[in-house]
Amino acid sequence: MRIFKEIKEAQGYIKKEKEKGRSVGFVPTMGYLHEGHLSLIREARKRNDLVVVSIFVNPAQFGPKEDYKRYPRDLKRDERLARASGADIIFYPSVRGIYPDGYQTYVEVTDITERLCGKSRPGHFKGVATIVTKLFNIVQPDIAYFGQKDAQQAIVIKRMAGDLNMDLKIRVMPIVREPDGLAMSSRNRYLSDRERSDAPVLYDSLNLARRLIKSGCRDTNRIKNDMKRLIKSKKGARIDYISISDLRNLRELKRIKKEALIALAVRIGKRRLIDNMIVGGRI
Ligand code: PAF
């Protein structure tokens, strides 16, 4: 496995591989890899000749009060895990390399980025769309892999790739969970024992929604209220949002007809956790 820190070197190497007719699968990450990331790398390994994993903690997608500085970083650990899962290349650029002095260009997806997480994280998706566009330009992947855990991010990136005629496929892979249902996330390591024991309530509330829908309930207010009640039974939990929306445009639904995204963000102590479930469709 090769590690490239310089953009030009990574770009040059991948370009030559593509000229030999090799397909490129790409897994963009912010590092501190967990099973969720590794499932994407393994999937990329199955379907592509060359597997590129980027590790870049992107300052442009963190708000001023968010955890950019504290975000976990451990290249040695990531290297070992990425290699064991089948990566050929780790692209590990510097902040200076990605955003040199005088940098002024951003990519903005409208409307769908203002909903759900976009409400409490203004500017977040602009940072994501910008870095993902830059990484796509550098790596030139045939297929890029994202996790459904960040469902809104996946929807935004698909929209952006379509709207900007980017010549690649976006694959969205299932959420990987801990045995008690907590969705895997690099940030889970910050949960205290108490927070960790409360955290599966997000998944429990999604399962409650699933049961209600299965029993015929289509009224999204009823489903949201029952989810709310369950989450509020945990003392340390504060709901940021519970949303039941159209899977394509993320507008809130009154009733579930065919497809829907049920998504939520909840603060457990100091940590903000997200989770989701898709009904009747896929991203
Ligand atoms: O999902 C993430 O880890 C990040 O948002 C991404 C897609 C790597 C962009 O920085």
PDB file of C-alpha atoms and ligand atoms in Angstrom:
ATOM      1  CA  MET A   1       0.000   0.000   0.000  1.00  0.00           C
ATOM      2  CA  ARG A   2       1.255   3.487  -0.874  1.00  0.00           C
ATOM      3  CA  ILE A   3       0.730   6.665   1.107  1.00  0.00           C
ATOM      4  CA  PHE A   4       0.650   9.953  -0.799  1.00  0.00           C
ATOM      5  CA  LYS A   5       0.747  13.251   1.042  1.00  0.00           C
ATOM      6  CA  GLU A   6       1.367  15.453  -2.013  1.00  0.00           C
ATOM      7  CA  ILE A   7      -1.635  16.135  -4.257  1.00  0.00           C
ATOM      8  CA  LYS A   8       0.385  16.189  -7.494  1.00  0.00           C
ATOM      9  CA  GLU A   9       2.036  12.853  -6.700  1.00  0.00           C
ATOM     10  CA  ALA A  10      -1.265  11.150  -5.894  1.00  0.00           C
ATOM     11  CA  GLN A  11      -2.886  12.630  -8.985  1.00  0.00           C
ATOM     12  CA  GLY A  12       0.010  11.588 -11.249  1.00  0.00           C
ATOM     13  CA  TYR A  13       0.145   8.033  -9.918  1.00  0.00           C
ATOM     14  CA  ILE A  14      -3.622   7.443 -10.166  1.00  0.00           C
ATOM     15  CA  LYS A  15      -3.733   8.988 -13.645  1.00  0.00           C
ATOM     16  CA  LYS A  16      -1.093   6.517 -14.881  1.00  0.00           C
ATOM     17  CA  GLU A  17      -3.006   3.599 -13.380  1.00  0.00           C
ATOM     18  CA  LYS A  18      -6.191   4.782 -15.122  1.00  0.00           C
ATOM     19  CA  GLU A  19      -4.316   5.048 -18.421  1.00  0.00           C
ATOM     20  CA  LYS A  20      -3.509   1.332 -18.043  1.00  0.00           C
ATOM     21  CA  GLY A  21      -7.265   0.736 -17.993  1.00  0.00           C
ATOM     22  CA  ARG A  22      -7.530   0.167 -14.232  1.00  0.00           C
ATOM     23  CA  SER A  23     -10.791   1.173 -12.544  1.00  0.00           C
ATOM     24  CA  VAL A  24     -10.617   3.303  -9.405  1.00  0.00           C
ATOM     25  CA  GLY A  25     -12.794   2.848  -6.325  1.00  0.00           C
ATOM     26  CA  PHE A  26     -12.627   5.698  -3.837  1.00  0.00           C
ATOM     27  CA  VAL A  27     -13.498   5.884  -0.131  1.00  0.00           C
ATOM     28  CA  PRO A  28     -13.246   9.447   1.237  1.00  0.00           C
ATOM     29  CA  THR A  29     -12.872   9.540   5.041  1.00  0.00           C
ATOM     30  CA  MET A  30     -11.760  11.783   7.864  1.00  0.00           C
ATOM     31  CA  GLY A  31      -9.797   8.890   9.350  1.00  0.00           C
ATOM     32  CA  TYR A  32      -9.979   7.134  12.690  1.00  0.00           C
ATOM     33  CA  LEU A  33     -11.398   4.260  10.664  1.00  0.00           C
ATOM     34  CA  HIS A  34     -14.060   1.947  12.067  1.00  0.00           C
ATOM     35  CA  GLU A  35     -16.010  -1.030  10.719  1.00  0.00           C
ATOM     36  CA  GLY A  36     -18.304   1.327   8.780  1.00  0.00           C
ATOM     37  CA  HIS A  37     -15.353   2.686   6.764  1.00  0.00           C
ATOM     38  CA  LEU A  38     -13.818  -0.763   6.421  1.00  0.00           C
ATOM     39  CA  SER A  39     -17.046  -2.141   4.931  1.00  0.00           C
ATOM     40  CA  LEU A  40     -16.764   0.569   2.234  1.00  0.00           C
ATOM     41  CA  ILE A  41     -13.111  -0.284   1.555  1.00  0.00           C
ATOM     42  CA  ARG A  42     -13.952  -3.995   1.257  1.00  0.00           C
ATOM     43  CA  GLU A  43     -16.793  -3.243  -1.144  1.00  0.00           C
ATOM     44  CA  ALA A  44     -14.490  -1.014  -3.218  1.00  0.00           C
ATOM     45  CA  ARG A  45     -11.918  -3.846  -3.231  1.00  0.00           C
ATOM     46  CA  LYS A  46     -14.479  -6.273  -4.705  1.00  0.00           C
ATOM     47  CA  ARG A  47     -15.478  -3.980  -7.567  1.00  0.00           C
ATOM     48  CA  ASN A  48     -12.368  -2.028  -8.609  1.00  0.00           C
ATOM     49  CA  ASP A  49      -8.753  -2.566  -9.683  1.00  0.00           C
ATOM     50  CA  LEU A  50      -7.350   0.240  -7.554  1.00  0.00           C
ATOM     51  CA  VAL A  51      -8.741   1.241  -4.141  1.00  0.00           C
ATOM     52  CA  VAL A  52      -7.970   4.736  -2.910  1.00  0.00           C
ATOM     53  CA  VAL A  53      -8.822   5.859   0.646  1.00  0.00           C
ATOM     54  CA  SER A  54      -8.460   9.528   1.538  1.00  0.00           C
ATOM     55  CA  ILE A  55      -7.905  10.659   5.110  1.00  0.00           C
ATOM     56  CA  PHE A  56      -8.447  14.369   5.618  1.00  0.00           C
ATOM     57  CA  VAL A  57     -10.071  16.080   8.581  1.00  0.00           C
ATOM     58  CA  ASN A  58     -11.691  18.860   6.613  1.00  0.00           C
ATOM     59  CA  PRO A  59     -11.728  22.165   8.553  1.00  0.00           C
ATOM     60  CA  ALA A  60     -14.258  23.661   6.114  1.00  0.00           C
ATOM     61  CA  GLN A  61     -17.057  21.372   7.301  1.00  0.00           C
ATOM     62  CA  PHE A  62     -16.697  22.113  11.039  1.00  0.00           C
ATOM     63  CA  GLY A  63     -18.467  25.037  12.698  1.00  0.00           C
ATOM     64  CA  PRO A  64     -16.480  27.374  14.982  1.00  0.00           C
ATOM     65  CA  LYS A  65     -17.829  25.626  18.107  1.00  0.00           C
ATOM     66  CA  GLU A  66     -17.397  22.120  16.739  1.00  0.00           C
ATOM     67  CA  ASP A  67     -14.697  19.555  17.439  1.00  0.00           C
ATOM     68  CA  TYR A  68     -12.244  20.097  14.527  1.00  0.00           C
ATOM     69  CA  LYS A  69      -9.206  20.268  16.799  1.00  0.00           C
ATOM     70  CA  ARG A  70     -10.314  17.356  18.964  1.00  0.00           C
ATOM     71  CA  TYR A  71     -11.366  15.109  16.086  1.00  0.00           C
ATOM     72  CA  PRO A  72      -9.512  11.787  16.581  1.00  0.00           C
ATOM     73  CA  ARG A  73      -6.455  11.283  14.382  1.00  0.00           C
ATOM     74  CA  ASP A  74      -4.193   8.215  14.210  1.00  0.00           C
ATOM     75  CA  LEU A  75      -2.537   7.585  10.838  1.00  0.00           C
ATOM     76  CA  LYS A  76      -0.587   4.489  11.959  1.00  0.00           C
ATOM     77  CA  ARG A  77      -3.766   2.797  13.133  1.00  0.00           C
ATOM     78  CA  ASP A  78      -5.655   3.831   9.968  1.00  0.00           C
ATOM     79  CA  GLU A  79      -2.814   2.563   7.795  1.00  0.00           C
ATOM     80  CA  ARG A  80      -2.981  -0.888   9.374  1.00  0.00           C
ATOM     81  CA  LEU A  81      -6.773  -1.112   9.097  1.00  0.00           C
ATOM     82  CA  ALA A  82      -6.950   0.221   5.531  1.00  0.00           C
ATOM     83  CA  ARG A  83      -4.228  -2.178   4.354  1.00  0.00           C
ATOM     84  CA  ALA A  84      -5.934  -5.177   5.997  1.00  0.00           C
ATOM     85  CA  SER A  85      -9.214  -4.243   4.285  1.00  0.00           C
ATOM     86  CA  GLY A  86      -7.670  -4.088   0.814  1.00  0.00           C
ATOM     87  CA  ALA A  87      -6.739  -0.433   0.175  1.00  0.00           C
ATOM     88  CA  ASP A  88      -3.956   0.203  -2.364  1.00  0.00           C
ATOM     89  CA  ILE A  89      -3.468   3.897  -1.657  1.00  0.00           C
ATOM     90  CA  ILE A  90      -3.968   6.227   1.271  1.00  0.00           C
ATOM     91  CA  PHE A  91      -4.206   9.837   0.175  1.00  0.00           C
ATOM     92  CA  TYR A  92      -3.338  11.982   3.185  1.00  0.00           C
ATOM     93  CA  PRO A  93      -3.090  15.608   2.096  1.00  0.00           C
ATOM     94  CA  SER A  94      -2.278  18.542   4.360  1.00  0.00           C
ATOM     95  CA  VAL A  95      -4.701  21.385   5.113  1.00  0.00           C
ATOM     96  CA  ARG A  96      -2.251  23.758   3.379  1.00  0.00           C
ATOM     97  CA  GLY A  97      -2.194  21.539   0.303  1.00  0.00           C
ATOM     98  CA  ILE A  98      -5.990  21.445   0.042  1.00  0.00           C
ATOM     99  CA  TYR A  99      -6.664  25.047   1.055  1.00  0.00           C
ATOM    100  CA  PRO A 100      -3.556  27.053   0.120  1.00  0.00           C
ATOM    101  CA  ASP A 101      -3.265  30.752   0.939  1.00  0.00           C
ATOM    102  CA  GLY A 102      -5.744  32.755  -1.090  1.00  0.00           C
ATOM    103  CA  TYR A 103      -8.176  29.848  -1.498  1.00  0.00           C
ATOM    104  CA  GLN A 104     -11.610  31.180  -2.555  1.00  0.00           C
ATOM    105  CA  THR A 105     -13.655  28.510  -4.283  1.00  0.00           C
ATOM    106  CA  TYR A 106     -16.582  26.659  -2.685  1.00  0.00           C
ATOM    107  CA  VAL A 107     -19.326  24.351  -3.932  1.00  0.00           C
ATOM    108  CA  GLU A 108     -22.809  24.943  -2.621  1.00  0.00           C
ATOM    109  CA  VAL A 109     -25.831  22.682  -2.969  1.00  0.00           C
ATOM    110  CA  THR A 110     -28.986  24.609  -2.045  1.00  0.00           C
ATOM    111  CA  ASP A 111     -32.331  23.656  -0.435  1.00  0.00           C
ATOM    112  CA  ILE A 112     -31.602  20.057   0.661  1.00  0.00           C
ATOM    113  CA  THR A 113     -28.594  21.289   2.648  1.00  0.00           C
ATOM    114  CA  GLU A 114     -30.770  23.697   4.644  1.00  0.00           C
ATOM    115  CA  ARG A 115     -32.871  20.918   6.135  1.00  0.00           C
ATOM    116  CA  LEU A 116     -32.210  18.306   8.880  1.00  0.00           C
ATOM    117  CA  CYS A 117     -28.543  18.623   9.988  1.00  0.00           C
ATOM    118  CA  GLY A 118     -28.143  21.750   7.838  1.00  0.00           C
ATOM    119  CA  LYS A 119     -30.323  23.706  10.289  1.00  0.00           C
ATOM    120  CA  SER A 120     -28.039  23.231  13.269  1.00  0.00           C
ATOM    121  CA  ARG A 121     -24.795  23.013  11.252  1.00  0.00           C
ATOM    122  CA  PRO A 122     -24.862  26.027   8.899  1.00  0.00           C
ATOM    123  CA  GLY A 123     -22.088  25.836   6.303  1.00  0.00           C
ATOM    124  CA  HIS A 124     -21.390  22.164   7.021  1.00  0.00           C
ATOM    125  CA  PHE A 125     -22.588  20.825   3.678  1.00  0.00           C
ATOM    126  CA  LYS A 126     -20.824  23.594   1.772  1.00  0.00           C
ATOM    127  CA  GLY A 127     -17.599  22.318   3.363  1.00  0.00           C
ATOM    128  CA  VAL A 128     -18.497  18.729   2.503  1.00  0.00           C
ATOM    129  CA  ALA A 129     -19.498  19.496  -1.103  1.00  0.00           C
ATOM    130  CA  THR A 130     -16.296  21.485  -1.613  1.00  0.00           C
ATOM    131  CA  ILE A 131     -13.893  18.872  -0.252  1.00  0.00           C
ATOM    132  CA  VAL A 132     -15.675  15.996  -1.994  1.00  0.00           C
ATOM    133  CA  THR A 133     -15.526  17.861  -5.319  1.00  0.00           C
ATOM    134  CA  LYS A 134     -11.829  18.537  -4.812  1.00  0.00           C
ATOM    135  CA  LEU A 135     -11.149  14.914  -3.880  1.00  0.00           C
ATOM    136  CA  PHE A 136     -13.117  13.675  -6.902  1.00  0.00           C
ATOM    137  CA  ASN A 137     -11.057  15.999  -9.131  1.00  0.00           C
ATOM    138  CA  ILE A 138      -7.817  14.679  -7.675  1.00  0.00           C
ATOM    139  CA  VAL A 139      -8.670  10.963  -7.550  1.00  0.00           C
ATOM    140  CA  GLN A 140     -10.956  10.762 -10.634  1.00  0.00           C
ATOM    141  CA  PRO A 141     -12.782   7.702  -9.293  1.00  0.00           C
ATOM    142  CA  ASP A 142     -15.079   5.457 -11.277  1.00  0.00           C
ATOM    143  CA  ILE A 143     -17.067   4.661  -8.144  1.00  0.00           C
ATOM    144  CA  ALA A 144     -17.078   6.545  -4.819  1.00  0.00           C
ATOM    145  CA  TYR A 145     -18.397   4.900  -1.655  1.00  0.00           C
ATOM    146  CA  PHE A 146     -20.287   6.582   1.196  1.00  0.00           C
ATOM    147  CA  GLY A 147     -22.090   5.245   4.264  1.00  0.00           C
ATOM    148  CA  GLN A 148     -25.842   5.576   4.781  1.00  0.00           C
ATOM    149  CA  LYS A 149     -25.103   6.642   8.380  1.00  0.00           C
ATOM    150  CA  ASP A 150     -24.674  10.174   6.951  1.00  0.00           C
ATOM    151  CA  ALA A 151     -27.785   9.871   4.807  1.00  0.00           C
ATOM    152  CA  GLN A 152     -28.199  13.586   4.153  1.00  0.00           C
ATOM    153  CA  GLN A 153     -24.543  13.843   3.137  1.00  0.00           C
ATOM    154  CA  ALA A 154     -24.999  10.942   0.691  1.00  0.00           C
ATOM    155  CA  ILE A 155     -28.135  12.570  -0.771  1.00  0.00           C
ATOM    156  CA  VAL A 156     -26.329  15.920  -1.119  1.00  0.00           C
ATOM    157  CA  ILE A 157     -23.327  14.305  -2.826  1.00  0.00           C
ATOM    158  CA  LYS A 158     -25.525  12.349  -5.239  1.00  0.00           C
ATOM    159  CA  ARG A 159     -27.415  15.532  -6.085  1.00  0.00           C
ATOM    160  CA  MET A 160     -24.169  17.466  -6.583  1.00  0.00           C
ATOM    161  CA  ALA A 161     -22.603  14.745  -8.748  1.00  0.00           C
ATOM    162  CA  GLY A 162     -25.718  14.651 -10.926  1.00  0.00           C
ATOM    163  CA  ASP A 163     -26.174  18.420 -11.097  1.00  0.00           C
ATOM    164  CA  LEU A 164     -22.513  19.016 -12.008  1.00  0.00           C
ATOM    165  CA  ASN A 165     -22.331  16.123 -14.512  1.00  0.00           C
ATOM    166  CA  MET A 166     -19.552  14.410 -12.614  1.00  0.00           C
ATOM    167  CA  ASP A 167     -18.559  11.258 -14.461  1.00  0.00           C
ATOM    168  CA  LEU A 168     -18.685   8.689 -11.658  1.00  0.00           C
ATOM    169  CA  LYS A 169     -21.049   6.449  -9.713  1.00  0.00           C
ATOM    170  CA  ILE A 170     -21.922   7.047  -6.080  1.00  0.00           C
ATOM    171  CA  ARG A 171     -22.594   3.924  -4.003  1.00  0.00           C
ATOM    172  CA  VAL A 172     -24.241   4.226  -0.604  1.00  0.00           C
ATOM    173  CA  MET A 173     -23.621   1.277   1.713  1.00  0.00           C
ATOM    174  CA  PRO A 174     -25.645   0.129   4.754  1.00  0.00           C
ATOM    175  CA  ILE A 175     -25.059   1.452   8.265  1.00  0.00           C
ATOM    176  CA  VAL A 176     -22.741  -0.728  10.352  1.00  0.00           C
ATOM    177  CA  ARG A 177     -23.852  -1.009  13.990  1.00  0.00           C
ATOM    178  CA  GLU A 178     -22.480  -2.079  17.338  1.00  0.00           C
ATOM    179  CA  PRO A 179     -24.178  -5.206  18.794  1.00  0.00           C
ATOM    180  CA  ASP A 180     -26.605  -2.986  20.769  1.00  0.00           C
ATOM    181  CA  GLY A 181     -27.603  -1.044  17.640  1.00  0.00           C
ATOM    182  CA  LEU A 182     -25.519   2.126  18.038  1.00  0.00           C
ATOM    183  CA  ALA A 183     -24.409   3.268  14.565  1.00  0.00           C
ATOM    184  CA  MET A 184     -20.611   3.208  14.281  1.00  0.00           C
ATOM    185  CA  SER A 185     -18.918   6.610  14.277  1.00  0.00           C
ATOM    186  CA  SER A 186     -15.387   7.850  14.911  1.00  0.00           C
ATOM    187  CA  ARG A 187     -16.855  10.151  17.567  1.00  0.00           C
ATOM    188  CA  ASN A 188     -18.371   7.305  19.650  1.00  0.00           C
ATOM    189  CA  ARG A 189     -15.051   6.983  21.470  1.00  0.00           C
ATOM    190  CA  TYR A 190     -15.822  10.280  23.252  1.00  0.00           C
ATOM    191  CA  LEU A 191     -18.965   8.940  24.925  1.00  0.00           C
ATOM    192  CA  SER A 192     -18.720   8.479  28.698  1.00  0.00           C
ATOM    193  CA  ASP A 193     -19.967   5.157  30.080  1.00  0.00           C
ATOM    194  CA  ARG A 194     -23.291   6.770  30.954  1.00  0.00           C
ATOM    195  CA  GLU A 195     -23.634   8.396  27.508  1.00  0.00           C
ATOM    196  CA  ARG A 196     -22.652   5.157  25.800  1.00  0.00           C
ATOM    197  CA  SER A 197     -25.379   3.264  27.636  1.00  0.00           C
ATOM    198  CA  ASP A 198     -28.003   5.873  26.602  1.00  0.00           C
ATOM    199  CA  ALA A 199     -26.803   6.159  22.977  1.00  0.00           C
ATOM    200  CA  PRO A 200     -28.654   3.109  21.528  1.00  0.00           C
ATOM    201  CA  VAL A 201     -31.929   4.988  22.173  1.00  0.00           C
ATOM    202  CA  LEU A 202     -31.590   6.508  18.676  1.00  0.00           C
ATOM    203  CA  TYR A 203     -31.699   3.055  17.108  1.00  0.00           C
ATOM    204  CA  ASP A 204     -34.426   1.944  19.522  1.00  0.00           C
ATOM    205  CA  SER A 205     -36.564   4.886  18.393  1.00  0.00           C
ATOM    206  CA  LEU A 206     -36.025   3.941  14.732  1.00  0.00           C
ATOM    207  CA  ASN A 207     -37.105   0.399  15.530  1.00  0.00           C
ATOM    208  CA  LEU A 208     -40.185   1.777  17.226  1.00  0.00           C
ATOM    209  CA  ALA A 209     -40.960   3.736  14.029  1.00  0.00           C
ATOM    210  CA  ARG A 210     -40.417   0.583  11.990  1.00  0.00           C
ATOM    211  CA  ARG A 211     -42.910  -1.338  14.157  1.00  0.00           C
ATOM    212  CA  LEU A 212     -45.512   1.427  13.914  1.00  0.00           C
ATOM    213  CA  ILE A 213     -45.200   1.535  10.115  1.00  0.00           C
ATOM    214  CA  LYS A 214     -45.409  -2.252   9.926  1.00  0.00           C
ATOM    215  CA  SER A 215     -48.612  -2.163  11.926  1.00  0.00           C
ATOM    216  CA  GLY A 216     -50.106   0.230   9.347  1.00  0.00           C
ATOM    217  CA  CYS A 217     -49.423   3.686  10.840  1.00  0.00           C
ATOM    218  CA  ARG A 218     -48.617   6.272   8.157  1.00  0.00           C
ATOM    219  CA  ASP A 219     -49.143   9.465  10.172  1.00  0.00           C
ATOM    220  CA  THR A 220     -45.677  10.989  10.574  1.00  0.00           C
ATOM    221  CA  ASN A 221     -46.688  13.150  13.585  1.00  0.00           C
ATOM    222  CA  ARG A 222     -47.822  10.097  15.490  1.00  0.00           C
ATOM    223  CA  ILE A 223     -44.570   8.281  14.639  1.00  0.00           C
ATOM    224  CA  LYS A 224     -42.410  11.296  15.590  1.00  0.00           C
ATOM    225  CA  ASN A 225     -44.292  11.778  18.892  1.00  0.00           C
ATOM    226  CA  ASP A 226     -43.803   8.159  19.889  1.00  0.00           C
ATOM    227  CA  MET A 227     -40.102   8.386  18.993  1.00  0.00           C
ATOM    228  CA  LYS A 228     -39.819  11.615  21.021  1.00  0.00           C
ATOM    229  CA  ARG A 229     -41.418  10.032  24.064  1.00  0.00           C
ATOM    230  CA  LEU A 230     -39.012   7.108  23.977  1.00  0.00           C
ATOM    231  CA  ILE A 231     -35.933   9.330  23.581  1.00  0.00           C
ATOM    232  CA  LYS A 232     -37.041  11.673  26.350  1.00  0.00           C
ATOM    233  CA  SER A 233     -37.163   8.710  28.740  1.00  0.00           C
ATOM    234  CA  LYS A 234     -33.340   9.031  28.792  1.00  0.00           C
ATOM    235  CA  LYS A 235     -32.464  11.874  31.125  1.00  0.00           C
ATOM    236  CA  GLY A 236     -29.296  12.964  29.306  1.00  0.00           C
ATOM    237  CA  ALA A 237     -30.895  13.033  25.818  1.00  0.00           C
ATOM    238  CA  ARG A 238     -31.868  16.278  24.044  1.00  0.00           C
ATOM    239  CA  ILE A 239     -33.503  16.021  20.631  1.00  0.00           C
ATOM    240  CA  ASP A 240     -32.046  18.251  17.904  1.00  0.00           C
ATOM    241  CA  TYR A 241     -34.499  16.990  15.280  1.00  0.00           C
ATOM    242  CA  ILE A 242     -36.611  14.040  14.243  1.00  0.00           C
ATOM    243  CA  SER A 243     -37.483  14.178  10.575  1.00  0.00           C
ATOM    244  CA  ILE A 244     -39.597  12.025   8.289  1.00  0.00           C
ATOM    245  CA  SER A 245     -38.944  13.330   4.826  1.00  0.00           C
ATOM    246  CA  ASP A 246     -39.086  12.641   1.129  1.00  0.00           C
ATOM    247  CA  LEU A 247     -35.986  10.636   0.260  1.00  0.00           C
ATOM    248  CA  ARG A 248     -35.117  12.842  -2.730  1.00  0.00           C
ATOM    249  CA  ASN A 249     -35.843  16.444  -1.654  1.00  0.00           C
ATOM    250  CA  LEU A 250     -35.828  16.021   2.151  1.00  0.00           C
ATOM    251  CA  ARG A 251     -39.125  17.893   2.541  1.00  0.00           C
ATOM    252  CA  GLU A 252     -41.119  16.827   5.581  1.00  0.00           C
ATOM    253  CA  LEU A 253     -43.962  14.394   4.891  1.00  0.00           C
ATOM    254  CA  LYS A 254     -47.358  14.401   6.620  1.00  0.00           C
ATOM    255  CA  ARG A 255     -47.974  10.796   5.679  1.00  0.00           C
ATOM    256  CA  ILE A 256     -45.664   8.042   4.530  1.00  0.00           C
ATOM    257  CA  LYS A 257     -46.730   6.900   1.094  1.00  0.00           C
ATOM    258  CA  LYS A 258     -43.895   5.035  -0.566  1.00  0.00           C
ATOM    259  CA  GLU A 259     -40.330   6.114   0.166  1.00  0.00           C
ATOM    260  CA  ALA A 260     -39.256   8.048   3.246  1.00  0.00           C
ATOM    261  CA  LEU A 261     -36.137   8.895   5.203  1.00  0.00           C
ATOM    262  CA  ILE A 262     -36.595   8.764   8.969  1.00  0.00           C
ATOM    263  CA  ALA A 263     -33.621  10.639  10.411  1.00  0.00           C
ATOM    264  CA  LEU A 264     -32.751  12.077  13.782  1.00  0.00           C
ATOM    265  CA  ALA A 265     -30.050  13.948  15.648  1.00  0.00           C
ATOM    266  CA  VAL A 266     -29.925  13.732  19.437  1.00  0.00           C
ATOM    267  CA  ARG A 267     -27.517  15.192  21.952  1.00  0.00           C
ATOM    268  CA  ILE A 268     -26.490  12.623  24.505  1.00  0.00           C
ATOM    269  CA  GLY A 269     -24.673  14.661  27.137  1.00  0.00           C
ATOM    270  CA  LYS A 270     -22.207  16.755  25.150  1.00  0.00           C
ATOM    271  CA  ARG A 271     -22.228  14.518  22.076  1.00  0.00           C
ATOM    272  CA  ARG A 272     -24.486  14.988  19.083  1.00  0.00           C
ATOM    273  CA  LEU A 273     -25.386  11.639  17.494  1.00  0.00           C
ATOM    274  CA  ILE A 274     -27.249  10.975  14.248  1.00  0.00           C
ATOM    275  CA  ASP A 275     -28.975   7.905  12.865  1.00  0.00           C
ATOM    276  CA  ASN A 276     -31.561   7.065  10.230  1.00  0.00           C
ATOM    277  CA  MET A 277     -33.664   4.443   8.523  1.00  0.00           C
ATOM    278  CA  ILE A 278     -35.000   4.345   4.983  1.00  0.00           C
ATOM    279  CA  VAL A 279     -38.511   3.111   4.263  1.00  0.00           C
ATOM    280  CA  GLY A 280     -39.403   1.629   0.889  1.00  0.00           C
ATOM    281  CA  GLY A 281     -36.411   2.775  -1.152  1.00  0.00           C
ATOM    282  CA  ARG A 282     -32.718   3.506  -1.230  1.00  0.00           C
ATOM    283  CA  ILE A 283     -30.427   6.487  -1.691  1.00  0.00           C
TER     284      ILE A 283
HETATM  285  O1  PAF B   1     -18.186  11.478   5.941  1.00  0.00           O
HETATM  286  C1  PAF B   1     -17.060  11.972   6.124  1.00  0.00           C
HETATM  287  O2  PAF B   1     -16.184  11.381   6.766  1.00  0.00           O
HETATM  288  C2  PAF B   1     -16.751  13.326   5.528  1.00  0.00           C
HETATM  289  O3  PAF B   1     -17.845  14.177   5.603  1.00  0.00           O
HETATM  290  C3  PAF B   1     -16.187  13.273   4.090  1.00  0.00           C
HETATM  291  C4  PAF B   1     -17.210  12.706   3.119  1.00  0.00           C
HETATM  292  C5  PAF B   1     -14.936  12.413   4.069  1.00  0.00           C
HETATM  293  C6  PAF B   1     -15.826  14.674   3.622  1.00  0.00           C
HETATM  294  O4  PAF B   1     -14.890  15.264   4.460  1.00  0.00           O
END
